[in-house]
PDB file of C-alpha atoms in Angstrom:
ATOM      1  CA  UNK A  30       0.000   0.000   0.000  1.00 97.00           C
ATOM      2  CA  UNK A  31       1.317   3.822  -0.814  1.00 98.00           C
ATOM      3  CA  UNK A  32       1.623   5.181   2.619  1.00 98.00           C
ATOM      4  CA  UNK A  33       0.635   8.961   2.723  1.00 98.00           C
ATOM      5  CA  UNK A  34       2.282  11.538   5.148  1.00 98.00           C
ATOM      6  CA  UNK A  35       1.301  14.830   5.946  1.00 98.00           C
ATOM      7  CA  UNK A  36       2.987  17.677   7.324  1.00 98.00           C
ATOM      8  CA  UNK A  37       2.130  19.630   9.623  1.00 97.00           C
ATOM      9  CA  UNK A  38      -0.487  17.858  11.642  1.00 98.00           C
ATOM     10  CA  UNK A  39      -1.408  20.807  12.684  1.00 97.00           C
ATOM     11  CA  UNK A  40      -0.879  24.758  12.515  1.00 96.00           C
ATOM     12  CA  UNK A  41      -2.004  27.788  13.632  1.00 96.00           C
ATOM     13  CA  UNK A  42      -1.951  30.870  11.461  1.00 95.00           C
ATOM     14  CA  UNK A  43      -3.512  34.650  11.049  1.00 94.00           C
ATOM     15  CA  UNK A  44      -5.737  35.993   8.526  1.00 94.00           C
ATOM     16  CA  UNK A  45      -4.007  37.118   6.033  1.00 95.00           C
ATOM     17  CA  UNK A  46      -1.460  34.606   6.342  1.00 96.00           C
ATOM     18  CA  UNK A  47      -0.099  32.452   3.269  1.00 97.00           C
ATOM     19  CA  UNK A  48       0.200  28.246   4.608  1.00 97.00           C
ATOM     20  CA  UNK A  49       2.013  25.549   3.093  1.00 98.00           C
ATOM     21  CA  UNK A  50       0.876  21.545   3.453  1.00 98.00           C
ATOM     22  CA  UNK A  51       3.333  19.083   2.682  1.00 98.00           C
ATOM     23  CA  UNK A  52       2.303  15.936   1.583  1.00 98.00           C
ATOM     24  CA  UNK A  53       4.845  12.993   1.063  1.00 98.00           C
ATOM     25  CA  UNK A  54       4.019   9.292  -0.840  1.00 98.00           C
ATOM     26  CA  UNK A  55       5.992   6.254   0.043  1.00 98.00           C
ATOM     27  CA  UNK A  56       6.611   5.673  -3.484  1.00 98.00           C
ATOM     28  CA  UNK A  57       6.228   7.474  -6.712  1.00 98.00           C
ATOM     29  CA  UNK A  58       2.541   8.286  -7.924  1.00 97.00           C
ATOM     30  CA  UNK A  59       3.459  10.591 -11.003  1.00 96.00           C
ATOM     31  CA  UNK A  60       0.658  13.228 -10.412  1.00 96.00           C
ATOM     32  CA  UNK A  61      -2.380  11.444  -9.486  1.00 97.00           C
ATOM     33  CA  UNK A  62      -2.627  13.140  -6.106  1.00 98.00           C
ATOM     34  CA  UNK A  63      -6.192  14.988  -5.163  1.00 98.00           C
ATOM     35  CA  UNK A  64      -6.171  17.295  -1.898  1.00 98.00           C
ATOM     36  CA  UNK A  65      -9.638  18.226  -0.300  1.00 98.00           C
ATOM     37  CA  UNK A  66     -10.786  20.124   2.856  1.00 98.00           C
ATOM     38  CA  UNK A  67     -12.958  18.843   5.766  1.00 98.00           C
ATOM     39  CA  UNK A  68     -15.271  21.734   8.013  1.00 97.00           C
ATOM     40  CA  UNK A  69     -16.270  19.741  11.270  1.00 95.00           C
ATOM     41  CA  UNK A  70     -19.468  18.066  11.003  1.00 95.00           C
ATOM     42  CA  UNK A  71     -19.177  18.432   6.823  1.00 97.00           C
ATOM     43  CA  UNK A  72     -18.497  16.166   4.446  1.00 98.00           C
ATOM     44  CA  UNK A  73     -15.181  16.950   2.890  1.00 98.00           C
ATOM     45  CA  UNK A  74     -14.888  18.954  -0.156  1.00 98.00           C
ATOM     46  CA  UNK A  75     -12.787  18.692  -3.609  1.00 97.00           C
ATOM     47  CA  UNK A  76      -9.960  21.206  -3.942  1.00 98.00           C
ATOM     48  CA  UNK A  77      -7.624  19.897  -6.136  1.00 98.00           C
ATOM     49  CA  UNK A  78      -7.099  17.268  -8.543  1.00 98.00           C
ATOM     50  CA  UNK A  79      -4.050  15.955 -11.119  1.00 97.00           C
ATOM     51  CA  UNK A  80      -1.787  17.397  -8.032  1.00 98.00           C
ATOM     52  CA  UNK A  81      -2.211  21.174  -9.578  1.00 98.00           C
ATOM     53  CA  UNK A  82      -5.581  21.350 -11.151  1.00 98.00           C
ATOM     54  CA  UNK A  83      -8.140  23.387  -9.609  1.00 97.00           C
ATOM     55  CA  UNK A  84     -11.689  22.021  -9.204  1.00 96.00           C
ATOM     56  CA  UNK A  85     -14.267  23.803 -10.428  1.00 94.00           C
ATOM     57  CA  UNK A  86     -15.712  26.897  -8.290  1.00 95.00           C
ATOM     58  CA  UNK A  87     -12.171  26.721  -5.972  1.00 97.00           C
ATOM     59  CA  UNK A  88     -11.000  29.548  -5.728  1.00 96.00           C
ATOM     60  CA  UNK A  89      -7.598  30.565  -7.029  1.00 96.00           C
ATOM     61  CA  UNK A  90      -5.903  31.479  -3.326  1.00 96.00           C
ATOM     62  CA  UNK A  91      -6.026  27.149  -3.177  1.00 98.00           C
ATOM     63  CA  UNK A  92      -2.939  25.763  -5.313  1.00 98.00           C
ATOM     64  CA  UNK A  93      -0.702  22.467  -5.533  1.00 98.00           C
ATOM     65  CA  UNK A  94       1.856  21.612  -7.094  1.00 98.00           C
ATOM     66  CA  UNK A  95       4.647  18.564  -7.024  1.00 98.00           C
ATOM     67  CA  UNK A  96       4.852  15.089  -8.849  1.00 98.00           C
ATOM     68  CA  UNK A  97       5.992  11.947  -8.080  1.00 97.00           C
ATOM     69  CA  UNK A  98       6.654  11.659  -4.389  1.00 98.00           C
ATOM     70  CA  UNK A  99       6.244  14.894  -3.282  1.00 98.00           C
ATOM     71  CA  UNK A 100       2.892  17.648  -3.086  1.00 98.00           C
ATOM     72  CA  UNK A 101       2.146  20.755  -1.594  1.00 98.00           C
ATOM     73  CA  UNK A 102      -0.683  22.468  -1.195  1.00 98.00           C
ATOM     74  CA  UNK A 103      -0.725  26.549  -0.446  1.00 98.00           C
ATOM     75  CA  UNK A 104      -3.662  28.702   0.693  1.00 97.00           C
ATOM     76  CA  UNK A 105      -2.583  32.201   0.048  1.00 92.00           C
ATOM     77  CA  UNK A 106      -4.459  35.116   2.364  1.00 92.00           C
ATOM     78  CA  UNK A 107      -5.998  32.598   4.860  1.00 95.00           C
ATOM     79  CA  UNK A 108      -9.646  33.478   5.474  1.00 94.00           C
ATOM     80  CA  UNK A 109     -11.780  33.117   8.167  1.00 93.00           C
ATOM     81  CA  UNK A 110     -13.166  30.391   6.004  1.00 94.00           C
ATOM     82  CA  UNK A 111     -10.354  28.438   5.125  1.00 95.00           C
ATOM     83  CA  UNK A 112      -9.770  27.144   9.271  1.00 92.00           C
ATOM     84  CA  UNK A 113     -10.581  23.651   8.460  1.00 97.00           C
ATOM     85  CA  UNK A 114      -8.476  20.405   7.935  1.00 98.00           C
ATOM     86  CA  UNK A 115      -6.916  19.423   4.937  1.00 98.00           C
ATOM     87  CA  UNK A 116      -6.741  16.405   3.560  1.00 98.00           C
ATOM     88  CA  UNK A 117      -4.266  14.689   0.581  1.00 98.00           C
ATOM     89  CA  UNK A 118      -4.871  11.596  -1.572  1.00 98.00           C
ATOM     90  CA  UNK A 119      -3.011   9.381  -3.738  1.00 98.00           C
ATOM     91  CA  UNK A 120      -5.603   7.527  -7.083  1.00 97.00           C
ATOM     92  CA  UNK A 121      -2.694   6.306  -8.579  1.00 97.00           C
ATOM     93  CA  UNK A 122      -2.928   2.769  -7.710  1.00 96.00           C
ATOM     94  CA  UNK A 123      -5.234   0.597  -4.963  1.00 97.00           C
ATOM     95  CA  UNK A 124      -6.143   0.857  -2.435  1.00 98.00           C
ATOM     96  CA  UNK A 125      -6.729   4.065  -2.623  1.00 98.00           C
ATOM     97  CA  UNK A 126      -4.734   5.887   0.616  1.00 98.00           C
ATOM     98  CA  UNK A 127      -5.170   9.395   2.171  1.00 98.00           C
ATOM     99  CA  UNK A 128      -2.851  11.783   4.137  1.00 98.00           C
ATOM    100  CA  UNK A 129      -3.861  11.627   8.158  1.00 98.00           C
ATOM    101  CA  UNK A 130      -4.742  15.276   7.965  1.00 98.00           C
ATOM    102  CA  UNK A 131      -3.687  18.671   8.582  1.00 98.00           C
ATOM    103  CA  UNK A 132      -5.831  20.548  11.003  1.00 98.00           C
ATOM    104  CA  UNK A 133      -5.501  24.596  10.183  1.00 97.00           C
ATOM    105  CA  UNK A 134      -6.218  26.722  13.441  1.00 95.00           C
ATOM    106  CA  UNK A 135      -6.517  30.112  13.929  1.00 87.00           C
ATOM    107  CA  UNK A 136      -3.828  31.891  15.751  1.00 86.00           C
TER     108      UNK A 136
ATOM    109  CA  UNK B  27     -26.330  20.243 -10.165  1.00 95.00           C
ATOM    110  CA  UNK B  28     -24.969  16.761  -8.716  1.00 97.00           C
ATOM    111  CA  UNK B  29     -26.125  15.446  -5.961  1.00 98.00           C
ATOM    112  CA  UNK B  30     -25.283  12.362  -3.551  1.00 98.00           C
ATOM    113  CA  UNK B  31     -27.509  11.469  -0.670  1.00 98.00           C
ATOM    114  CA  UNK B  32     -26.672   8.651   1.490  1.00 98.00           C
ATOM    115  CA  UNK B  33     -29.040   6.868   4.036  1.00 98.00           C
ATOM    116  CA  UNK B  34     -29.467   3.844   6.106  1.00 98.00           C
ATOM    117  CA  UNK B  35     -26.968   4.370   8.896  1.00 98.00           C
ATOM    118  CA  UNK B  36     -28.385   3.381  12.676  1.00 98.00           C
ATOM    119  CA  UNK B  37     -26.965   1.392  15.210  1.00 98.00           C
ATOM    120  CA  UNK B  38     -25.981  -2.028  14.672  1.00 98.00           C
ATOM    121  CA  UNK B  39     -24.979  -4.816  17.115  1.00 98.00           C
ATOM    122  CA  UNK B  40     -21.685  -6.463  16.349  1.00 98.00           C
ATOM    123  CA  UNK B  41     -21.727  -9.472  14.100  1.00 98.00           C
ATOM    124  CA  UNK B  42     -24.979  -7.626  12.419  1.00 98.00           C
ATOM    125  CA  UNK B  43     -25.734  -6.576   8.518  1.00 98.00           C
ATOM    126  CA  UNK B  44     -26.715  -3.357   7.619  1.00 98.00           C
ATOM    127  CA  UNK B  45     -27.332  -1.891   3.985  1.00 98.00           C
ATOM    128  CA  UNK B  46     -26.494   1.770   3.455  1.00 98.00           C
ATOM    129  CA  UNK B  47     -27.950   3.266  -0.015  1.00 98.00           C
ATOM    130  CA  UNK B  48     -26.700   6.661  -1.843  1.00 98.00           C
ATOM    131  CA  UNK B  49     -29.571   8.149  -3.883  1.00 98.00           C
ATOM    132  CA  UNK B  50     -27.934  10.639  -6.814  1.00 98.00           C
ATOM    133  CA  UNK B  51     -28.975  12.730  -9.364  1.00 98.00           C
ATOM    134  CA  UNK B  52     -28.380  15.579 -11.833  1.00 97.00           C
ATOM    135  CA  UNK B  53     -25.436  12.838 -13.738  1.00 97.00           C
ATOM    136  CA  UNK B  54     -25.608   9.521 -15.359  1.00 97.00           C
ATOM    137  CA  UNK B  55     -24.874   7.229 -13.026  1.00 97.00           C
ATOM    138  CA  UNK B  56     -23.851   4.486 -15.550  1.00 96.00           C
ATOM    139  CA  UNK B  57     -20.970   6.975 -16.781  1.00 96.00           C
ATOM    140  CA  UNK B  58     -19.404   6.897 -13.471  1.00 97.00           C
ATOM    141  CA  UNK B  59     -17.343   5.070 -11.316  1.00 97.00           C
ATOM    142  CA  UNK B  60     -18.766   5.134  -7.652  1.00 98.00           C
ATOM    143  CA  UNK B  61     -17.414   4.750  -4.196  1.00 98.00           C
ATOM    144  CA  UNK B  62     -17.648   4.514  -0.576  1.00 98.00           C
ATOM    145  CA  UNK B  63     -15.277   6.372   2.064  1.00 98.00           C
ATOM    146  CA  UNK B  64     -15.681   6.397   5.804  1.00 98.00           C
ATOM    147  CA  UNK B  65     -14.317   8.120   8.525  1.00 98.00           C
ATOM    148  CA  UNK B  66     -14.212   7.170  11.815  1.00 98.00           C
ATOM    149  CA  UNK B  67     -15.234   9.400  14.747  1.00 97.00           C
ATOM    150  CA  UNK B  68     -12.131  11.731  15.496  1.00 96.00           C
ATOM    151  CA  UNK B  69     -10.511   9.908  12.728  1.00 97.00           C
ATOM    152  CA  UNK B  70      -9.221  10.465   8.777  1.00 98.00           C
ATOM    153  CA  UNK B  71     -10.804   8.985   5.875  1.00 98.00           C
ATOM    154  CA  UNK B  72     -10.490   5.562   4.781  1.00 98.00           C
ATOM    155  CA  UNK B  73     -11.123   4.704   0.951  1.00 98.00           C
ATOM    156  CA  UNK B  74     -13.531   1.412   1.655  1.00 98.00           C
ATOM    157  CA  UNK B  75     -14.242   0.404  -2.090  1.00 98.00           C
ATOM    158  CA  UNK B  76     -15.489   1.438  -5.537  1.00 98.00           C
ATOM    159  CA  UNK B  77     -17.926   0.146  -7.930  1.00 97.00           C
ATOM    160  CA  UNK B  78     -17.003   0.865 -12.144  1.00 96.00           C
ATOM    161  CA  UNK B  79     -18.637   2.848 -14.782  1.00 92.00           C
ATOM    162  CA  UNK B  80     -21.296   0.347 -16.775  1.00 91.00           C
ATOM    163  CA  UNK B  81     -18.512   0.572 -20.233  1.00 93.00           C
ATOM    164  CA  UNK B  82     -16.276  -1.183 -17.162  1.00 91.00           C
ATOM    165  CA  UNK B  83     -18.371  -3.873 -16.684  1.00 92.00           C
ATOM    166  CA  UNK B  84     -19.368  -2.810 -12.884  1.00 91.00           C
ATOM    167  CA  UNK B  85     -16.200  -4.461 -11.699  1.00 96.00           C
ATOM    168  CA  UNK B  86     -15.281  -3.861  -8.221  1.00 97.00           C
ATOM    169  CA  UNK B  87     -12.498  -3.132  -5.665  1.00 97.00           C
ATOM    170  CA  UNK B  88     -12.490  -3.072  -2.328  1.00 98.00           C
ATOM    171  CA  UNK B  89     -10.076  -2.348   0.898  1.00 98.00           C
ATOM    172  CA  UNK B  90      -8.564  -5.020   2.902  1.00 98.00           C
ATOM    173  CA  UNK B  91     -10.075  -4.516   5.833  1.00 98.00           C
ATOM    174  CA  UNK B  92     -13.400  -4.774   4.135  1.00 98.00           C
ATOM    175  CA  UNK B  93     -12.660  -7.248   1.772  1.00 98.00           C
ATOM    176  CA  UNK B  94     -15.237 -10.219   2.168  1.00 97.00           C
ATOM    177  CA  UNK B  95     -18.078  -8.690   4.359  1.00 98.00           C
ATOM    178  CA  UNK B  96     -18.730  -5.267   2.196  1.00 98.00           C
ATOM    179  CA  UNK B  97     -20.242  -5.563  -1.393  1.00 98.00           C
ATOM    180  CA  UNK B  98     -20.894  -2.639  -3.142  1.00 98.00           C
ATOM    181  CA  UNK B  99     -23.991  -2.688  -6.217  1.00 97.00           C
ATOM    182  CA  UNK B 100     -25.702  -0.355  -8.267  1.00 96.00           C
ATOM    183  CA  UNK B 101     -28.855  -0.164  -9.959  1.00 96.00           C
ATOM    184  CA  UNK B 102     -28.544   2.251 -12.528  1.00 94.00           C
ATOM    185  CA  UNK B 103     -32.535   2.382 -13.325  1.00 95.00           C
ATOM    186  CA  UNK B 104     -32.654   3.651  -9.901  1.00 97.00           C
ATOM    187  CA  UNK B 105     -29.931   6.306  -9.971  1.00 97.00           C
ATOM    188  CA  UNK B 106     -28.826   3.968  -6.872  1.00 98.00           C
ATOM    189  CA  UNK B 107     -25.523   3.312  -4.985  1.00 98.00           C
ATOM    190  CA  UNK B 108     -25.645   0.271  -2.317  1.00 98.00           C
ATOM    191  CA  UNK B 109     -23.047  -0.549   0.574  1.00 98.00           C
ATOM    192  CA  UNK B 110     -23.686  -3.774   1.938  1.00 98.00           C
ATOM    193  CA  UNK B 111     -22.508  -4.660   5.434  1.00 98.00           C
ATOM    194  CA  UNK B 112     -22.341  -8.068   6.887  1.00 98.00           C
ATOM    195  CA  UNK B 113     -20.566  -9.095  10.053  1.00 98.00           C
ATOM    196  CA  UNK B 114     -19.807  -5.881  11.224  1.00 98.00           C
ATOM    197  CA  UNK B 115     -17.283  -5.342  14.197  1.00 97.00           C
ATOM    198  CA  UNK B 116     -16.925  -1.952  16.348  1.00 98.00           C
ATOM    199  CA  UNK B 117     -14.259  -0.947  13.785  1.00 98.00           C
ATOM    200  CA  UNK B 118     -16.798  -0.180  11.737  1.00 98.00           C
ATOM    201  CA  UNK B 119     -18.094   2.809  13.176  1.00 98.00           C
ATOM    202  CA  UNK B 120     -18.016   5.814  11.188  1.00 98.00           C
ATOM    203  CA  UNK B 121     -19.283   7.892   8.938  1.00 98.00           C
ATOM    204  CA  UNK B 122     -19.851   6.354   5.408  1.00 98.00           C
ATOM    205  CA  UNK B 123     -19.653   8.708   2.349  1.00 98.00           C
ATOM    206  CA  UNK B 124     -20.709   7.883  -1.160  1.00 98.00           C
ATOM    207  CA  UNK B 125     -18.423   9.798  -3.331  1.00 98.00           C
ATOM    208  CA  UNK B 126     -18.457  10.386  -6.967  1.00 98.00           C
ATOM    209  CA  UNK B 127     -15.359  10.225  -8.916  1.00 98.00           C
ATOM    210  CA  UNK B 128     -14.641  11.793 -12.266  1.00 96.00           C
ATOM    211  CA  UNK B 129     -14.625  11.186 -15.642  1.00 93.00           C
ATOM    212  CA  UNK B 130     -11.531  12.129 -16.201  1.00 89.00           C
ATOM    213  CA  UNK B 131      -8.146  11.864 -14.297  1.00 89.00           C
ATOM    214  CA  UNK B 132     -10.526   9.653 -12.152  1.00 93.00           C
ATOM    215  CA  UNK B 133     -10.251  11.820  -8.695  1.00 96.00           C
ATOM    216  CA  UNK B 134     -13.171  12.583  -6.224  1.00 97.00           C
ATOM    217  CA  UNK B 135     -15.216  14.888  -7.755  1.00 95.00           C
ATOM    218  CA  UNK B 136     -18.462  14.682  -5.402  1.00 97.00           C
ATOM    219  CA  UNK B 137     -19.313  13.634  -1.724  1.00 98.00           C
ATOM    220  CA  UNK B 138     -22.668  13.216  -0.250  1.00 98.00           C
ATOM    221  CA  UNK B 139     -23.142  14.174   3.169  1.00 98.00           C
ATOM    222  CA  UNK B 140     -22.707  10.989   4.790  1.00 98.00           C
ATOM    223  CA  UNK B 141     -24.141   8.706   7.214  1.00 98.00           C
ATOM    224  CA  UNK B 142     -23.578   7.508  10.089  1.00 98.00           C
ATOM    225  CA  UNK B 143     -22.918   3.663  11.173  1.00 98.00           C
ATOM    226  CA  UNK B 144     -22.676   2.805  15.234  1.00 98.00           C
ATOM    227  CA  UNK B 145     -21.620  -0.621  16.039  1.00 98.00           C
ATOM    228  CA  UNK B 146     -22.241  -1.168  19.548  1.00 97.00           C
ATOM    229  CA  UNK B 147     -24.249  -3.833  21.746  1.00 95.00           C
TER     230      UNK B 147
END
């Protein structure tokens, strides 16, 4: 199985602020890497998709980037409604594995 | 505009079945492949198995842990998703989504909003 590791677990950070997610894959996936976010109580939600691909009706402060073993995701100007956890995921081969999660906080 | 909406979830004693449907609409559900993620309370999500597009034959995949007590059907005609759950153990507690996933590139495109499976005596 393609183990999936986040990093942070968790982070606290202003409005305003630009945040970086790190997400690392035991072994090489090319680009099929998907990252969503999770409100409490929500279902979670499709960000992005083909590791840099927006989703449609994301908006453009949400970004990724990376290939092979290696992702990030970046939320530029962190708004109020962007405190949520964050969640990465590898399609490129079964079963299916995601990331244990990053939890953004508000500082 | 797509929508997913999962019921069937209740409280379950262990060793029990319990069948968990996912009503969608505003897609063709033949088109797409289909699957089933859950997420236990506190916990991350778990991919628990998928279901392929009707040009795939319907073929199916499914987790390990799963593997042997879960089978996931469709009925098209319905616009119907199905998660089947036979001897369930307290593991098995969650929160079950139905997720879409895309056409193309073959990624999660859709959730619905869940529902929720207690295994408990």
């Amino acid at each position: 199985d393609i183990q999936m590791t986040q990093s942070p677990s968790s982070l606290s950070a202003s409005v305003g602020d630009r945040v970086t997610i790190t997400c690392r894959a035991s072994q090489g996936i090319s680009n099929s890497l998907a990252w969503f976010q999770q409100k409490p109580g929500k279902a979670p939600k499709s960000l992005i998709y083909a590791a840099s691909s927006l989703q449609s009706g994301v908006p453009s402060k949400f970004s990724g980037s990376g290939s092979g073993t290696d992702f990030t995701l970046t939320i530029s100007r962190l708004q109020p409604e962007d405190f949520a956890t964050y969640y990465c995921q590898q399609y490129a081969s079964y079963p299916l594995t995601f990331g244990q999660g990053t939890k953004v906080e508000i500082k | 505009e797509v929508q997913l909406v999962e019921s069937g979830g209740g409280l379950v004693q262990p060793g029990g079945s319990l069948r968990l449907s996912c009503a969608v609409s505003g897609f063709t559900l033949s088109d797409h492949y289909m699957d089933w993620v859950r997420q236990a309370p506190g916990k991350g999500l778990e991919w628990v198995g998928r279901t392929r597009s009707k040009v795939n034959t319907y073929t199916t995949q499914y987790a390990a842990s799963v593997k042997g007590r879960f089978t996931i059907s469709r009925d098209d005609s319905k616009n119907s998703l199905y998660l089947q759950m036979n001897s369930l153990n307290i593991e098995d507690t969650a929160v079950y989504y139905c997720v879409r996933v895309s056409q193309t590139y073959y990624f999660f495109d859709y959730w619905g909003q869940g529902t929720l499976v207690t295994v408990s005596s």
